[in-house]
XYZ file of C-alpha atoms in Angstrom:
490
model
C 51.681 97.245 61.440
C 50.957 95.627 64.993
C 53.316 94.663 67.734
C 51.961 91.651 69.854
C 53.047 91.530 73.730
C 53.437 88.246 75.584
C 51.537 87.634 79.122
C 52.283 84.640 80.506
C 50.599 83.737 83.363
C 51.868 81.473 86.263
C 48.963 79.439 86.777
C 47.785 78.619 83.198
C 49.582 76.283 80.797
C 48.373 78.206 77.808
C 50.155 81.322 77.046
C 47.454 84.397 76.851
C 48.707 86.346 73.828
C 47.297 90.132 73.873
C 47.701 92.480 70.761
C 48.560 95.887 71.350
C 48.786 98.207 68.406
C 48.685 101.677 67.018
C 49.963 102.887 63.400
C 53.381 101.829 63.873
C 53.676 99.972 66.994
C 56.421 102.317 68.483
C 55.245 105.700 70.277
C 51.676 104.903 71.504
C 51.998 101.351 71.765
C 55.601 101.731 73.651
C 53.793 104.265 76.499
C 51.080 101.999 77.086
C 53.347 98.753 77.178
C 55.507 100.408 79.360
C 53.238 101.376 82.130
C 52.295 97.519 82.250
C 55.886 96.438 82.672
C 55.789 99.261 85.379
C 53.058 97.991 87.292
C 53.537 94.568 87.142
C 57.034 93.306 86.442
C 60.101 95.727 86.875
C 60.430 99.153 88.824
C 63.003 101.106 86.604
C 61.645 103.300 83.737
C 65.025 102.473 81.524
C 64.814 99.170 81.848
C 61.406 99.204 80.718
C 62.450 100.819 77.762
C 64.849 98.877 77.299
C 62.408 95.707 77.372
C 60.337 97.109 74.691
C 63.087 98.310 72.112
C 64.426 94.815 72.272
C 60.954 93.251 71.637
C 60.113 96.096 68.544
C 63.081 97.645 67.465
C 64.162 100.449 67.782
C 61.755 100.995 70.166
C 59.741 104.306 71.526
C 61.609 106.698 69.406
C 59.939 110.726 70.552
C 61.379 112.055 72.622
C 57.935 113.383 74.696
C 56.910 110.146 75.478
C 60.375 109.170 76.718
C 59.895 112.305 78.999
C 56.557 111.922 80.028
C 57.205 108.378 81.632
C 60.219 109.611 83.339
C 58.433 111.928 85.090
C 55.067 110.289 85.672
C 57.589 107.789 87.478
C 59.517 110.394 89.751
C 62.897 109.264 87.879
C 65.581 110.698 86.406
C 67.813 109.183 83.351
C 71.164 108.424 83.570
C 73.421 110.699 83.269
C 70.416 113.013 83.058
C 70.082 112.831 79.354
C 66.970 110.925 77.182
C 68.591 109.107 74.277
C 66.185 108.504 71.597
C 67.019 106.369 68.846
C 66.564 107.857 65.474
C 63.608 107.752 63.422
C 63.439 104.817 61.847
C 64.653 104.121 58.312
C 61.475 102.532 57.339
C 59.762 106.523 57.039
C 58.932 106.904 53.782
C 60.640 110.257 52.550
C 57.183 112.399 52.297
C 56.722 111.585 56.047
C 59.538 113.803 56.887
C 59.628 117.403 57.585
C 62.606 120.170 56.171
C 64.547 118.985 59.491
C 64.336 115.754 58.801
C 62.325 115.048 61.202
C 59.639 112.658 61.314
C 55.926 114.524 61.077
C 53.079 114.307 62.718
C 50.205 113.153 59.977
C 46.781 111.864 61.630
C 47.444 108.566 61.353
C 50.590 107.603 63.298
C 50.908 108.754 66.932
C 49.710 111.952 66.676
C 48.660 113.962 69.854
C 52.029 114.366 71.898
C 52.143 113.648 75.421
C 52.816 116.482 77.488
C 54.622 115.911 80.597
C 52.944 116.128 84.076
C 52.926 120.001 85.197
C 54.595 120.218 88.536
C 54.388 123.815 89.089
C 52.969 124.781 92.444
C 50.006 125.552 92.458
C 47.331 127.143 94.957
C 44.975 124.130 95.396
C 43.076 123.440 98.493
C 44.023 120.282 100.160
C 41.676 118.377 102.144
C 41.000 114.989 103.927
C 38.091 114.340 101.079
C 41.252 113.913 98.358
C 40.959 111.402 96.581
C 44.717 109.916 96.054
C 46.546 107.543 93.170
C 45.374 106.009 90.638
C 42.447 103.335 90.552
C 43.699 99.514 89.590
C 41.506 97.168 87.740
C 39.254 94.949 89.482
C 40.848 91.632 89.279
C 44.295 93.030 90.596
C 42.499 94.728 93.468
C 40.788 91.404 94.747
C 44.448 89.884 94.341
C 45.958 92.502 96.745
C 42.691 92.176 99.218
C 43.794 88.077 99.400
C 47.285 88.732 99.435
C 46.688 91.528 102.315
C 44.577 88.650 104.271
C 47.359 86.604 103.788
C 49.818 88.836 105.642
C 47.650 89.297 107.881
C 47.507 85.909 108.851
C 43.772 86.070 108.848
C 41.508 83.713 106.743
C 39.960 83.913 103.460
C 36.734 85.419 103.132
C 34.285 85.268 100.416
C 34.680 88.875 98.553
C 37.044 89.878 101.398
C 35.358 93.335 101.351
C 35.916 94.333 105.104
C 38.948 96.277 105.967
C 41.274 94.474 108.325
C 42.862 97.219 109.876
C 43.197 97.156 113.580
C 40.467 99.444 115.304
C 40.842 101.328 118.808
C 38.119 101.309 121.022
C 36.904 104.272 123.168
C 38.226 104.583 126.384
C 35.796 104.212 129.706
C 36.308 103.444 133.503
C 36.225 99.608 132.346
C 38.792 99.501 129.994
C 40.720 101.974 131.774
C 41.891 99.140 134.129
C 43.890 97.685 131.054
C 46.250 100.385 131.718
C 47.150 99.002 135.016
C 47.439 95.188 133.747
C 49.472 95.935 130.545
C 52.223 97.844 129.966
C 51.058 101.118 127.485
C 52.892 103.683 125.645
C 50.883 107.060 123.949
C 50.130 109.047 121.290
C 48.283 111.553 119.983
C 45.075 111.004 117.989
C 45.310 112.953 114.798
C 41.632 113.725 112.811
C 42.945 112.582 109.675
C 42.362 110.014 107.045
C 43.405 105.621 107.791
C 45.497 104.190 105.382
C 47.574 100.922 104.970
C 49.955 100.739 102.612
C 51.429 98.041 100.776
C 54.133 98.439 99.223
C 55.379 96.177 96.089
C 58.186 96.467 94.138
C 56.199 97.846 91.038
C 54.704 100.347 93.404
C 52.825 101.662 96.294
C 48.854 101.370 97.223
C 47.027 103.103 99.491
C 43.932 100.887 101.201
C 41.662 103.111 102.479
C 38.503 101.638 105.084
C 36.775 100.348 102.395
C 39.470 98.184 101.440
C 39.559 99.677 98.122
C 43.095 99.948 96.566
C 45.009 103.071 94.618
C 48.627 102.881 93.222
C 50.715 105.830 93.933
C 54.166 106.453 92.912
C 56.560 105.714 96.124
C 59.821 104.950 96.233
C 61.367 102.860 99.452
C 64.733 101.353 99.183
C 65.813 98.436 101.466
C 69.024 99.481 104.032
C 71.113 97.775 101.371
C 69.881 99.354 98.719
C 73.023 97.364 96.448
C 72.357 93.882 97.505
C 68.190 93.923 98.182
C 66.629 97.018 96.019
C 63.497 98.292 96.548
C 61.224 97.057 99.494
C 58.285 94.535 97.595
C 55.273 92.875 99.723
C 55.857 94.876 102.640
C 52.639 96.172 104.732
C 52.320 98.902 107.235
C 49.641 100.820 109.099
C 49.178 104.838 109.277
C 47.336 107.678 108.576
C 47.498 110.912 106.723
C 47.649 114.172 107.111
C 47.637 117.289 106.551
C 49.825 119.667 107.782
C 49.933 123.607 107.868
C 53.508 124.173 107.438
C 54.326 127.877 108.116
C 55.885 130.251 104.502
C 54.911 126.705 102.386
C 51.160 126.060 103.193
C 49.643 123.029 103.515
C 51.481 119.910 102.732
C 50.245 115.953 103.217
C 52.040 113.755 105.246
C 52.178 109.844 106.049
C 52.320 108.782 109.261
C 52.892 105.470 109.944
C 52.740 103.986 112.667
C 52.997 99.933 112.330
C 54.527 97.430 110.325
C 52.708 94.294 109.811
C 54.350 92.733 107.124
C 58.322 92.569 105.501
C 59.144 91.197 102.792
C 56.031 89.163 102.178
C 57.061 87.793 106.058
C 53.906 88.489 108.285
C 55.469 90.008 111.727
C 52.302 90.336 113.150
C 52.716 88.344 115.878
C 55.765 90.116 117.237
C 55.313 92.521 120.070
C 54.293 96.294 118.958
C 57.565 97.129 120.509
C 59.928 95.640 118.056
C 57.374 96.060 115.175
C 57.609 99.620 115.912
C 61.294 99.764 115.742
C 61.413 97.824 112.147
C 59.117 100.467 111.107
C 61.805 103.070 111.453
C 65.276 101.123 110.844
C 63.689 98.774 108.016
C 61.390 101.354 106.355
C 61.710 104.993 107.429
C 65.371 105.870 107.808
C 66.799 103.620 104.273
C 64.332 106.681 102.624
C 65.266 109.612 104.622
C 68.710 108.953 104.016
C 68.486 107.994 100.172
C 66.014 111.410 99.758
C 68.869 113.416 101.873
C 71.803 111.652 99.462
C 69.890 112.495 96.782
C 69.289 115.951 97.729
C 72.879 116.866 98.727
C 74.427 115.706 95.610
C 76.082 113.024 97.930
C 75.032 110.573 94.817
C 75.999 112.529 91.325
C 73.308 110.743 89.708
C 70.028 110.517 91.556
C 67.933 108.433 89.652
C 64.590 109.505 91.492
C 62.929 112.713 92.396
C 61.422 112.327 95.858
C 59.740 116.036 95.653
C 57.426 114.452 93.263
C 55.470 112.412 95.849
C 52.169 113.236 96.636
C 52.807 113.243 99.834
C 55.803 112.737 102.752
C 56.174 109.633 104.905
C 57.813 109.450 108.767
C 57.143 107.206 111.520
C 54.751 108.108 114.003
C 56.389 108.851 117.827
C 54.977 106.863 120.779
C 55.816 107.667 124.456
C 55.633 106.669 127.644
C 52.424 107.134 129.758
C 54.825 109.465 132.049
C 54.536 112.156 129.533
C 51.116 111.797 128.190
C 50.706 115.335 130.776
C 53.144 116.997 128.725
C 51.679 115.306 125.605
C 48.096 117.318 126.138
C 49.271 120.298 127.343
C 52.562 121.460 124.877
C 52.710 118.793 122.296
C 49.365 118.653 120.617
C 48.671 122.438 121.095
C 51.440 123.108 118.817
C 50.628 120.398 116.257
C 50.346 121.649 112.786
C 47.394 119.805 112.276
C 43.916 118.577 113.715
C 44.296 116.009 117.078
C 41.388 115.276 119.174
C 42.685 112.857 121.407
C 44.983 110.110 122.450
C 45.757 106.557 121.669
C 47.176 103.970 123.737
C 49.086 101.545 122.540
C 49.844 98.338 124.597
C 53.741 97.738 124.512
C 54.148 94.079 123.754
C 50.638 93.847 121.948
C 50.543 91.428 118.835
C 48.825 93.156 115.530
C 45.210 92.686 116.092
C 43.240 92.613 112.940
C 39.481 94.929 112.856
C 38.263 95.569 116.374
C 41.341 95.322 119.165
C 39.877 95.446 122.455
C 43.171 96.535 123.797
C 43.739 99.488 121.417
C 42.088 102.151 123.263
C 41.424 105.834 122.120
C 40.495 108.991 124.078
C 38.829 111.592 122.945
C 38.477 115.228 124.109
C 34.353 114.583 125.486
C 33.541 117.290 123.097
C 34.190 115.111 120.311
C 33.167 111.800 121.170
C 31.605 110.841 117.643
C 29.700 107.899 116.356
C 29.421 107.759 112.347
C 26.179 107.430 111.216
C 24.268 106.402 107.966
C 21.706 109.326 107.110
C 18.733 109.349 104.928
C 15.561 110.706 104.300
C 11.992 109.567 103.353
C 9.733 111.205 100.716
C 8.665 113.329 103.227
C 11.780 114.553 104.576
C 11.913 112.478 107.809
C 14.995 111.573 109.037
C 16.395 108.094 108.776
C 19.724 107.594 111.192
C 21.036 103.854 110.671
C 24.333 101.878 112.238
C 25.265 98.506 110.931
C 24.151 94.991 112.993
C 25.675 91.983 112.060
C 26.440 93.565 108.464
C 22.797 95.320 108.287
C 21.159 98.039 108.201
C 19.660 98.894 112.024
C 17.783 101.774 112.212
C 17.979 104.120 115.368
C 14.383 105.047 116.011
C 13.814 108.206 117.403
C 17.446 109.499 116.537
C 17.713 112.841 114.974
C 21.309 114.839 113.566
C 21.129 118.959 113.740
C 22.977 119.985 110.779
C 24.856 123.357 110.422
C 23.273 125.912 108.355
C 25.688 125.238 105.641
C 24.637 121.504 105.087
C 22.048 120.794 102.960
C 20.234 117.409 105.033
C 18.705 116.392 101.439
C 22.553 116.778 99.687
C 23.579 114.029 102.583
C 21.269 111.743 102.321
C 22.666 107.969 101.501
C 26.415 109.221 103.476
C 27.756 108.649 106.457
C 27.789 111.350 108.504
C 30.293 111.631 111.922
C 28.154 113.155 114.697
C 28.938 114.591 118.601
C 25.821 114.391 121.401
C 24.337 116.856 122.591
C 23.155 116.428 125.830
C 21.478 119.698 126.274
C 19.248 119.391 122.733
C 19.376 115.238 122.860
C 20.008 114.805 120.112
C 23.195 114.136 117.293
C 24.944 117.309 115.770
C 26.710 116.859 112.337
C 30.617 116.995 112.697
C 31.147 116.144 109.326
C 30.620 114.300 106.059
C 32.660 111.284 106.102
C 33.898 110.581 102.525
C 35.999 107.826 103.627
C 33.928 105.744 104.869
C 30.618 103.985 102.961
C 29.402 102.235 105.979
C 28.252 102.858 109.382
C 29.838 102.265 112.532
C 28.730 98.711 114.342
C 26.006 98.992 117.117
C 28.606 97.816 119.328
C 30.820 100.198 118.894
C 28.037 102.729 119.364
C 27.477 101.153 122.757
C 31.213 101.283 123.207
C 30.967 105.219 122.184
C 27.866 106.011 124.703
C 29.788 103.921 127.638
C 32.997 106.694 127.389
C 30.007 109.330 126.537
C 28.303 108.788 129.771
C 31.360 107.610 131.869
C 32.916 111.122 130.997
C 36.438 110.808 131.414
C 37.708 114.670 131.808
C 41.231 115.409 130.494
C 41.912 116.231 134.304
C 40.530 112.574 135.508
C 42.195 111.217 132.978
C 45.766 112.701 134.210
C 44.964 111.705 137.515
C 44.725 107.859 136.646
C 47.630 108.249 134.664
C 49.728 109.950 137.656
C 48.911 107.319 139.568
C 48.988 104.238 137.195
C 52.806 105.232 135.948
C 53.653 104.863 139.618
C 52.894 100.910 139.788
C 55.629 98.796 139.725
C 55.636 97.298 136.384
C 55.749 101.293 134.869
C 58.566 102.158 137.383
C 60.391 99.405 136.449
C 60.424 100.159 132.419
C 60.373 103.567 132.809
C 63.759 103.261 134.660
C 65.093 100.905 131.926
C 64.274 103.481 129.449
C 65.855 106.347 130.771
C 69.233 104.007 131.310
C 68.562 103.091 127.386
C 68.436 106.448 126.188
C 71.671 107.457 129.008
C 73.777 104.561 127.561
C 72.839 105.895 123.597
C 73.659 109.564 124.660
C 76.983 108.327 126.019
C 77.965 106.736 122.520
């Protein structure tokens, strides 16, 4: 027997008929059918099921695949009970066991599925990770247009560039934007860039190669009841990982822009209320469905947040006044990697790749430029950046490795590299497995400018002492503190 599974496609005329089949058409067939309605058209694991017993009665009828799709989906059924339907009539009598059960003979869905193990266990967790699931091709270069689209940005052939917004290093040029715009901080954490967009059918990670992997993420709209789950919303973050103290080391999300709602580009409002979406559109409907759901608030919570791979919160911006404070007692006691600070103009539209405006410091120490390494036949170094999307190569350039790196087990990566001034020459930081291309010689420049310009932590808190005292920082900073009086007062 067969059971055939309609795809109709908006675009074509002709309806696409695809034949999906096992033995029976039930257990097998049912799991894989399932997943697809998953991905693609409806986010609730009993509807799905639903869907399918209607369309081949009476539907997936084990009980282990019911189970293992609950939990590869985070959910829980209703009333926390699996109702399978009983085998069907249709079993001839030898195909049942004493129990009456229905057995498992070679030929019809044999191999149960066994449900995801969620035991803890010790596993190292690291940066390198790689996260979700892969997607097929042709729904990967649909998300890259419809990502562009947000975006507001136009249509490129292949659209294979990421179109994240990138800071630029901070020197006594761009320093002067400080004074001209109005800038909040943060700290720059040495994790791993990530958008996110987030559909209704599910959650995908872009990383900088604007390569896209579903992972299973649930985020609920403020009105949950009238609006559902968030679907074609974008943001911008990074994760990473944190050492938490009695529970190790646990990943984390932190995003820290919004970009798209709804499938409505916001890009061109001011960071500022961008920011603020983030947290009252995004953030807080999930922290207080996960709490609701926790407490027992909701007697049946249909989803199992603990399953994530990973927590999300919105990452905290300040104002330059505390950026002292910032250095000195809030990064120290991070629980994870910083090496620096970003600053963030206030009323800045979302600027797409390079954002002249977005400016990151770095600790001098690690000032980095990423690099692509190889080797000839004969072993001698080859250190490239990328020029107008080519190859350039750095002549006379050399990278010291540490004694545990292996230059030959490099060789075609891109490798993240600190000067030394003393040796003149490159020293390996580390092997960047997020990345599969260089940095631009521009950027490099921009890198040597801040290298040589050699902005100190204590010069750098000496323009900022004196930059929060202009006017236009007086001004806001005043309206803030009135903001947060009038809020304390309520």
């Amino acid at each position: 027997m067969a059971m055939m599974f309609l795809d109709r496609q908006k675009q074509s005329k002709n309806p696409k008929y695809i034949l999906v089949h096992c033995t029976h058409g039930h257990n097998r067939t049912g799991f894989m059918i399932i997943h697809y309605l998953m991905r693609t058209h409806v986010s609730c694991v009993a509807e799905a099921i639903n869907i399918f017993a209607q369309r081949r009665p009476p539907g997936i009828y084990k009980r282990d695949y019911i189970e293992a799709l609950y939990s590869f989906y985070h959910e829980v059924p209703e009333n926390m009970m699996i109702g399978c339907p009983p085998t069907p009539e249709w079993k001839r009598p030898d195909d049942l066991d004493l129990n009456g059960e229905a057995k498992q003979d070679d030929d019809d869905d044999n191999g149960d599925i066994e449900p995801p193990n969620n035991e803890t266990e010790e596993k190292v967790i690291t940066n390198d990770d790689v996260l979700g699931d892969a997607v097929p091709y042709d729904q990967q270069e649909a998300l890259r247009v419809l990502c562009y689209r947000l975006l507001e940005m136009p249509l490129v052939r292949g659209h294979t560039q990421f179109p994240g917004s990138h800071p630029v290093s901070l020197n006594s040029e761009n320093l002067q934007l400080l004074r001209q715009r109005y800038y909040y901080a943060t700290w720059k954490a040495d994790g791993t860039r990530y958008m996110m967009l987030i559909m209704r059918y599910g959650c995908f990670l872009i990383d900088r190669n604007f390569c896209f992997r579903r992972v299973q993420m649930r985020f609920p709209h403020k009105s949950l009841e009238v609006k559902g789950l968030h679907d074609t919303t974008l943001i911008d973050g990074e994760m990473i990982i944190d050492t938490v103290p009695d529970s190790g080391l646990k990943r984390r999300y932190l995003a820290y822009d919004l970009m798209a709602l709804d499938a409505v580009s916001k890009t061109k409002l001011p960071f500022s209320e961008r920011w603020r979406m983030l947290e009252d559109e995004i953030i807080r409907p999930r922290y207080h469905e996960k709490k609701q759901f926790e407490s027992g608030a909701k007697s049946n919570p249909l989803y199992k947040y603990d399953m994530e791979l990973f927590s999300v919160r919105r990452k905290d911006f300040w104002l330059l006044s505390t950026v002292k404070k910032l250095l000195k007692e809030f990064i120290p006691k991070l629980c994870h990697d910083a090496d620096g600070l970003i600053f963030q103009g206030w009323d800045d539209p979302y600027v797409t790749r390079t954002h002249e405006g977005l400016l990151k410091w770095k600790y001098p120490e690690m000032n980095s430029v990423d690099f692509l390494f190889e080797l000839t036949n004969d072993n001698r170094q080859l250190v490239f950046l990328y020029e107008r999307g080519k190859k350039k190569l750095m002549d006379h350039a050399r990278i010291s490795f540490p004694e545990e790196i292996d230059p030959p087990s490099v060789a075609g990566r891109i490798v993240e590299c600190s000067w030394n001034k003393e040796e003149q020459c490159w020293v390996c930081m580390r092997i960047r497995a997020d990345k599969s291309t260089p940095n631009d010689i521009n950027t490099y420049r921009k890198v040597m400018r801040s290298i040589t310009d050699n902005i100190t932590e204590e010069k750098l808190l000496e323009e900022i002492d004196e930059i929060r005292r202009l006017p236009m920082y007086a001004d806001r900073i005043a309206q803030a503190h009135a903001k947060m009086a009038q809020h304390r007062r309520r």
